[in-house]
Short mmCIF file of C-alpha atoms and ligand atoms in Angstrom, two decimals:
data_model
loop_
_atom_site.label_atom_id
_atom_site.label_comp_id
_atom_site.label_asym_id
_atom_site.label_seq_id
_atom_site.Cartn_x
_atom_site.Cartn_y
_atom_site.Cartn_z
CA MET A 23 0.00 0.00 0.00
CA SER A 24 1.18 3.52 -0.78
CA TRP A 25 0.57 6.37 1.72
CA THR A 26 -0.10 10.05 1.20
CA TYR A 27 -0.52 12.93 3.64
CA LEU A 28 -3.33 15.47 3.41
CA ASN A 29 -3.91 18.28 5.92
CA ASP A 30 -2.91 16.54 9.15
CA ILE A 31 -3.47 12.89 8.33
CA PHE A 32 -1.81 10.02 6.51
CA ILE A 33 -4.25 8.41 4.07
CA PRO A 34 -3.79 5.47 1.65
CA LYS A 35 -3.28 6.70 -1.90
CA GLU A 36 -6.48 5.03 -3.14
CA GLU A 37 -8.61 6.88 -0.57
CA VAL A 38 -7.21 10.42 -0.60
CA ARG A 39 -9.62 13.11 -1.91
CA ILE A 40 -9.81 16.91 -2.20
CA SER A 41 -12.73 19.18 -2.98
CA PRO A 42 -13.04 20.51 -6.56
CA PHE A 43 -13.36 23.92 -4.87
CA ASP A 44 -9.72 23.68 -3.88
CA ARG A 45 -8.00 26.58 -5.69
CA GLY A 46 -5.27 24.20 -6.83
CA PHE A 47 -7.92 22.30 -8.83
CA LEU A 48 -9.82 25.39 -10.07
CA PHE A 49 -6.93 27.74 -10.85
CA GLY A 50 -3.65 25.84 -10.48
CA ASP A 51 -3.21 28.22 -7.52
CA GLY A 52 -0.42 26.39 -5.72
CA VAL A 53 3.28 25.65 -5.45
CA TYR A 54 5.25 22.44 -5.03
CA GLU A 55 8.55 20.68 -4.40
CA VAL A 56 9.98 17.35 -5.58
CA ILE A 57 12.46 15.97 -3.07
CA PRO A 58 14.65 12.93 -3.73
CA VAL A 59 15.26 10.44 -0.92
CA TYR A 60 18.37 8.27 -0.85
CA GLU A 61 18.65 5.43 1.66
CA SER A 62 15.58 6.76 3.49
CA LYS A 63 17.01 10.27 3.94
CA ALA A 64 15.66 13.33 2.12
CA PHE A 65 18.47 14.89 0.05
CA LEU A 66 19.18 18.65 0.32
CA LEU A 67 15.94 19.03 2.30
CA LYS A 68 16.82 22.44 3.80
CA ASP A 69 17.24 23.88 0.29
CA HIS A 70 13.87 22.49 -0.80
CA ILE A 71 12.12 23.92 2.28
CA SER A 72 13.75 27.34 1.73
CA ARG A 73 12.61 27.37 -1.89
CA LEU A 74 9.10 26.36 -0.86
CA GLU A 75 9.06 29.20 1.65
CA ARG A 76 10.12 31.58 -1.15
CA SER A 77 7.39 30.25 -3.47
CA LEU A 78 4.78 30.83 -0.73
CA LEU A 79 6.02 34.36 -0.17
CA GLN A 80 6.07 35.13 -3.92
CA THR A 81 2.48 33.95 -4.36
CA GLY A 82 1.08 35.22 -1.04
CA ILE A 83 -0.09 31.71 -0.14
CA ASN A 84 -0.14 31.22 3.64
CA LYS A 85 2.16 28.70 5.25
CA PRO A 86 0.27 25.52 6.14
CA LYS A 87 -0.48 25.00 9.83
CA ALA A 88 1.98 22.09 9.93
CA TRP A 89 4.83 24.18 8.44
CA ASN A 90 7.34 23.50 11.23
CA ASP A 91 6.56 19.78 11.16
CA ILE A 92 7.21 19.27 7.43
CA PRO A 93 10.61 17.52 7.94
CA GLN A 94 9.01 15.06 10.41
CA ILE A 95 6.01 14.49 8.11
CA ILE A 96 8.42 13.70 5.27
CA ASP A 97 10.33 11.28 7.52
CA LYS A 98 7.12 9.50 8.53
CA LEU A 99 5.96 9.26 4.91
CA ILE A 100 9.32 7.80 3.87
CA LYS A 101 9.05 5.17 6.62
CA LYS A 102 5.46 4.29 5.69
CA ASN A 103 6.23 3.96 1.98
CA LEU A 104 9.10 1.54 2.57
CA PHE A 105 11.24 2.08 -0.56
CA LEU A 106 14.88 2.85 0.21
CA ASN A 107 15.06 5.51 -2.50
CA GLN A 108 11.97 7.63 -3.03
CA VAL A 109 10.74 10.78 -4.61
CA VAL A 110 8.58 12.90 -2.31
CA TYR A 111 6.05 15.22 -3.94
CA LEU A 112 4.91 18.10 -1.72
CA GLN A 113 2.23 20.55 -2.80
CA VAL A 114 0.67 23.55 -1.07
CA THR A 115 -2.38 25.16 -2.64
CA ARG A 116 -4.09 28.34 -1.44
CA GLY A 117 -6.89 26.13 -0.12
CA GLU A 118 -10.57 25.44 -0.56
CA ASP A 119 -12.80 28.44 -1.38
CA VAL A 120 -16.54 28.68 -0.73
CA GLU A 121 -17.07 29.58 -4.38
CA ARG A 122 -14.88 30.10 -7.45
CA SER A 123 -13.41 33.58 -7.38
CA HIS A 124 -10.19 34.92 -8.91
CA ILE A 125 -9.65 37.08 -5.85
CA PRO A 126 -8.78 34.73 -3.03
CA ASP A 127 -10.36 34.90 0.40
CA PRO A 128 -7.33 35.65 2.63
CA SER A 129 -8.76 33.63 5.50
CA ILE A 130 -8.85 30.21 3.81
CA ALA A 131 -6.48 27.55 5.12
CA PRO A 132 -3.91 26.24 2.61
CA THR A 133 -4.04 22.59 1.54
CA LEU A 134 -0.88 20.58 2.25
CA PHE A 135 -0.51 17.37 0.25
CA LEU A 136 2.41 14.94 0.13
CA SER A 137 2.92 11.64 -1.64
CA SER A 138 5.94 9.53 -2.43
CA SER A 139 6.90 6.81 -4.87
CA GLU A 140 9.99 4.79 -5.67
CA LEU A 141 12.80 6.89 -7.14
CA SER A 142 13.97 5.47 -10.46
CA ILE A 143 17.74 5.34 -10.46
CA ASN A 144 19.36 7.74 -12.91
CA PRO A 145 19.84 5.49 -15.98
CA TYR A 146 23.27 7.07 -16.58
CA ARG A 147 24.35 5.87 -13.15
CA LEU A 148 23.28 2.31 -14.01
CA ASN A 149 24.73 2.44 -17.52
CA PRO A 150 27.09 5.37 -18.17
CA ASP A 151 27.49 4.23 -21.80
CA LYS A 152 23.79 4.69 -22.52
CA PRO A 153 23.43 7.23 -25.38
CA GLY A 154 22.87 10.78 -24.13
CA LEU A 155 19.50 12.53 -24.33
CA ASP A 156 18.01 13.51 -27.66
CA VAL A 157 16.39 16.92 -27.07
CA LYS A 158 14.13 19.27 -28.98
CA ILE A 159 14.58 23.05 -28.86
CA ILE A 160 11.30 24.89 -28.34
CA GLU A 161 10.73 28.66 -28.16
CA ASP A 162 9.89 29.22 -24.50
CA PRO A 163 6.09 29.57 -24.33
CA ARG A 164 5.95 30.15 -20.55
CA TRP A 165 5.12 33.16 -18.40
CA GLU A 166 7.50 35.71 -16.90
CA ARG A 167 7.54 34.08 -13.45
CA CYS A 168 9.38 30.82 -14.07
CA ASP A 169 11.30 31.52 -10.85
CA VAL A 170 8.13 30.52 -8.93
CA LYS A 171 7.78 26.74 -8.57
CA ALA A 172 4.10 26.86 -9.51
CA ILE A 173 1.94 23.77 -10.10
CA THR A 174 0.64 25.45 -13.29
CA LEU A 175 2.70 23.44 -15.78
CA LEU A 176 0.52 23.27 -18.90
CA SER A 177 3.16 24.90 -21.17
CA ASN A 178 5.78 22.40 -19.98
CA ILE A 179 3.36 19.49 -20.51
CA ILE A 180 2.45 20.60 -24.04
CA ALA A 181 6.15 20.96 -24.95
CA LEU A 182 7.14 17.58 -23.49
CA ARG A 183 4.20 15.85 -25.13
CA GLU A 184 5.12 17.33 -28.51
CA ALA A 185 8.77 16.29 -28.10
CA SER A 186 7.79 12.80 -27.00
CA ILE A 187 5.48 12.33 -30.03
CA GLU A 188 8.53 13.16 -32.18
CA GLY A 189 10.53 10.49 -30.35
CA LYS A 190 12.66 13.02 -28.44
CA ASP A 191 13.67 12.46 -24.80
CA ASP A 192 13.39 16.02 -23.55
CA VAL A 193 13.01 19.72 -24.29
CA ILE A 194 15.30 22.73 -23.98
CA PHE A 195 13.48 26.08 -24.01
CA CYS A 196 15.00 29.17 -25.56
CA ILE A 197 14.00 32.80 -26.02
CA LYS A 198 15.21 34.27 -29.34
CA GLY A 199 18.14 31.87 -29.55
CA LYS A 200 19.06 32.16 -25.86
CA VAL A 201 18.70 29.07 -23.69
CA THR A 202 16.49 29.41 -20.63
CA GLU A 203 16.19 25.86 -19.18
CA GLY A 204 14.74 22.42 -19.77
CA ALA A 205 11.02 21.70 -19.35
CA THR A 206 11.84 20.00 -16.02
CA SER A 207 15.53 20.76 -15.56
CA ASN A 208 18.36 23.28 -15.77
CA VAL A 209 20.96 23.25 -18.54
CA PHE A 210 24.77 23.25 -18.27
CA ALA A 211 27.43 23.33 -21.00
CA VAL A 212 31.17 22.55 -20.75
CA PHE A 213 33.77 24.46 -22.77
CA ASP A 214 37.47 23.61 -22.35
CA ASN A 215 37.96 23.98 -18.62
CA SER A 216 34.89 25.93 -17.63
CA VAL A 217 31.24 25.15 -17.12
CA LEU A 218 28.46 27.57 -18.06
CA THR A 219 24.87 27.69 -16.95
CA THR A 220 22.08 30.22 -17.51
CA PRO A 221 22.03 32.86 -14.75
CA GLU A 222 19.18 33.00 -12.24
CA SER A 223 16.33 35.24 -13.35
CA ASN A 224 12.54 35.24 -13.62
CA GLN A 225 12.97 33.10 -16.78
CA ILE A 226 14.26 30.01 -14.99
CA LEU A 227 13.64 28.01 -11.87
CA SER A 228 16.53 28.22 -9.47
CA GLY A 229 17.18 24.47 -9.32
CA ILE A 230 18.38 22.86 -6.12
CA THR A 231 20.44 20.48 -8.30
CA ARG A 232 21.83 23.45 -10.26
CA LYS A 233 23.07 24.95 -6.99
CA HIS A 234 24.45 21.58 -5.83
CA VAL A 235 26.28 21.01 -9.14
CA LEU A 236 27.76 24.54 -9.05
CA SER A 237 29.01 23.87 -5.54
CA LEU A 238 30.48 20.44 -6.49
CA LEU A 239 32.29 22.07 -9.42
CA GLY A 240 33.59 24.82 -7.12
CA SER A 241 34.92 22.25 -4.65
CA LYS A 242 36.79 20.54 -7.51
CA GLY A 243 38.37 23.86 -8.48
CA ILE A 244 36.55 23.96 -11.84
CA GLU A 245 35.62 27.40 -13.16
CA THR A 246 31.86 28.03 -13.34
CA LEU A 247 30.20 30.89 -15.15
CA GLU A 248 26.55 31.89 -14.76
CA LYS A 249 26.18 33.43 -18.19
CA ASP A 250 23.72 33.50 -21.07
CA LEU A 251 24.06 30.51 -23.38
CA SER A 252 22.97 30.54 -27.00
CA ILE A 253 21.74 27.50 -28.91
CA GLN A 254 24.86 27.93 -31.07
CA ASN A 255 26.98 27.68 -27.88
CA LEU A 256 25.29 24.36 -27.09
CA TYR A 257 26.14 22.98 -30.54
CA GLU A 258 29.79 23.88 -29.94
CA ALA A 259 30.06 22.65 -26.35
CA ASP A 260 32.24 19.72 -25.25
CA GLU A 261 29.37 18.47 -23.08
CA VAL A 262 25.78 19.54 -22.40
CA TRP A 263 23.93 18.32 -19.30
CA MET A 264 20.45 18.57 -17.90
CA THR A 265 20.05 18.59 -14.12
CA SER A 266 17.16 18.12 -11.71
CA SER A 267 16.32 16.45 -8.42
CA THR A 268 15.11 13.29 -10.15
CA LYS A 269 17.45 13.36 -13.18
CA GLU A 270 20.54 14.28 -11.09
CA ILE A 271 22.93 14.95 -14.01
CA GLN A 272 22.22 13.53 -17.47
CA PRO A 273 24.26 14.10 -20.63
CA VAL A 274 22.78 15.34 -23.91
CA LYS A 275 23.80 13.67 -27.16
CA LYS A 276 21.64 15.34 -29.78
CA ILE A 277 20.00 18.78 -30.02
CA ASP A 278 17.40 18.93 -32.80
CA ASP A 279 19.39 17.44 -35.72
CA LYS A 280 22.85 18.25 -34.38
CA GLU A 281 24.91 15.47 -32.78
CA LEU A 282 27.30 16.63 -30.04
CA PRO A 283 30.88 15.29 -30.07
CA SER A 284 30.96 11.82 -28.64
CA LYS A 285 33.06 11.31 -25.52
CA SER A 286 33.46 8.28 -23.31
CA PRO A 287 32.02 8.63 -19.80
CA LYS A 288 35.45 8.23 -18.19
CA ASP A 289 36.67 11.32 -20.10
CA SER A 290 33.51 13.31 -19.30
CA LEU A 291 32.96 15.77 -16.49
CA TRP A 292 29.31 14.75 -16.00
CA PHE A 293 30.40 11.22 -15.09
CA ASP A 294 33.06 12.46 -12.68
CA LEU A 295 30.46 14.69 -11.00
CA LEU A 296 27.95 11.86 -10.69
CA SER A 297 30.44 9.83 -8.69
CA SER A 298 30.67 12.58 -6.04
CA TYR A 299 27.04 13.70 -6.32
CA LEU A 300 25.69 12.11 -3.13
CA ILE A 301 27.67 13.88 -0.45
N1 PMP B 13 13.53 23.90 -14.12
C1 PMP B 13 12.28 23.43 -14.17
C2 PMP B 13 11.30 24.06 -15.09
C3 PMP B 13 11.91 22.33 -13.37
O1 PMP B 13 10.65 21.86 -13.41
C4 PMP B 13 12.88 21.72 -12.54
C5 PMP B 13 12.52 20.51 -11.71
N2 PMP B 13 11.53 20.78 -10.80
C6 PMP B 13 14.18 22.25 -12.52
C7 PMP B 13 14.48 23.34 -13.33
C8 PMP B 13 15.25 21.65 -11.66
O2 PMP B 13 15.00 21.93 -10.32
P1 PMP B 13 15.55 21.00 -9.16
O3 PMP B 13 17.01 20.82 -9.42
O4 PMP B 13 15.30 21.79 -7.93
O5 PMP B 13 14.80 19.72 -9.22
#
């Protein structure tokens, strides 16, 4: 049996229900986090909680009543769901309104929902020789607040669906030739001895993995630059990676019709980073 948590109680997945008057259902009025769990311990939890706090502040959604207990709730959920490695989904919506109204009633209590499932191991950890990702470039169709980790992900879903129908593995968004990020990840590119990634702005989500990878690179003495990247830059890079809490680090092999230079994992920086990823 798989367990979830909804507003104070743990409930089996098959039985959990919310009202359609929840603003998350009616408006996508909510924020979320996806937290990986390795050997029953949530990874980089403090960073995820800080980002959630920022998302709540940015959207004016109140903190749930159980705010201070979230780490313990996550621990309990991990224990109940048994898998050694899990992915915890945590969502806070503005709560259940009496009737549908764009202007929220400030007194409603937010809805806190958590679930978890087994974390699939990064396939490049299991088989580093697996061909890199084949990605499609799409002009970024999203809003100007991609820094908010909002549950409203229709643009990302449409883009990923389109890419998947074309047999692609993933999507990289760009604005007028400049890379923003992946549909569910941040993008890095390696040139000679330095590593570039798009700077933080309202056009990207400030990834917890992005921050972790930047810090790992720093501790290895590798130069990192938070600088705009063009699609042309990606074509000319030694390596391109996509990073996220569930992907960790994954190499890209093909961008639209352009194949990147092929490199064995043992000569690649992404592979070296993966081996020191779980600190
Ligand atoms: N950008 C977007 C659009 C994402 O959805 C994600 C994953 N949630 C990321 C970047 C990576 O963020 P993180 O490393 O915190 O998982």
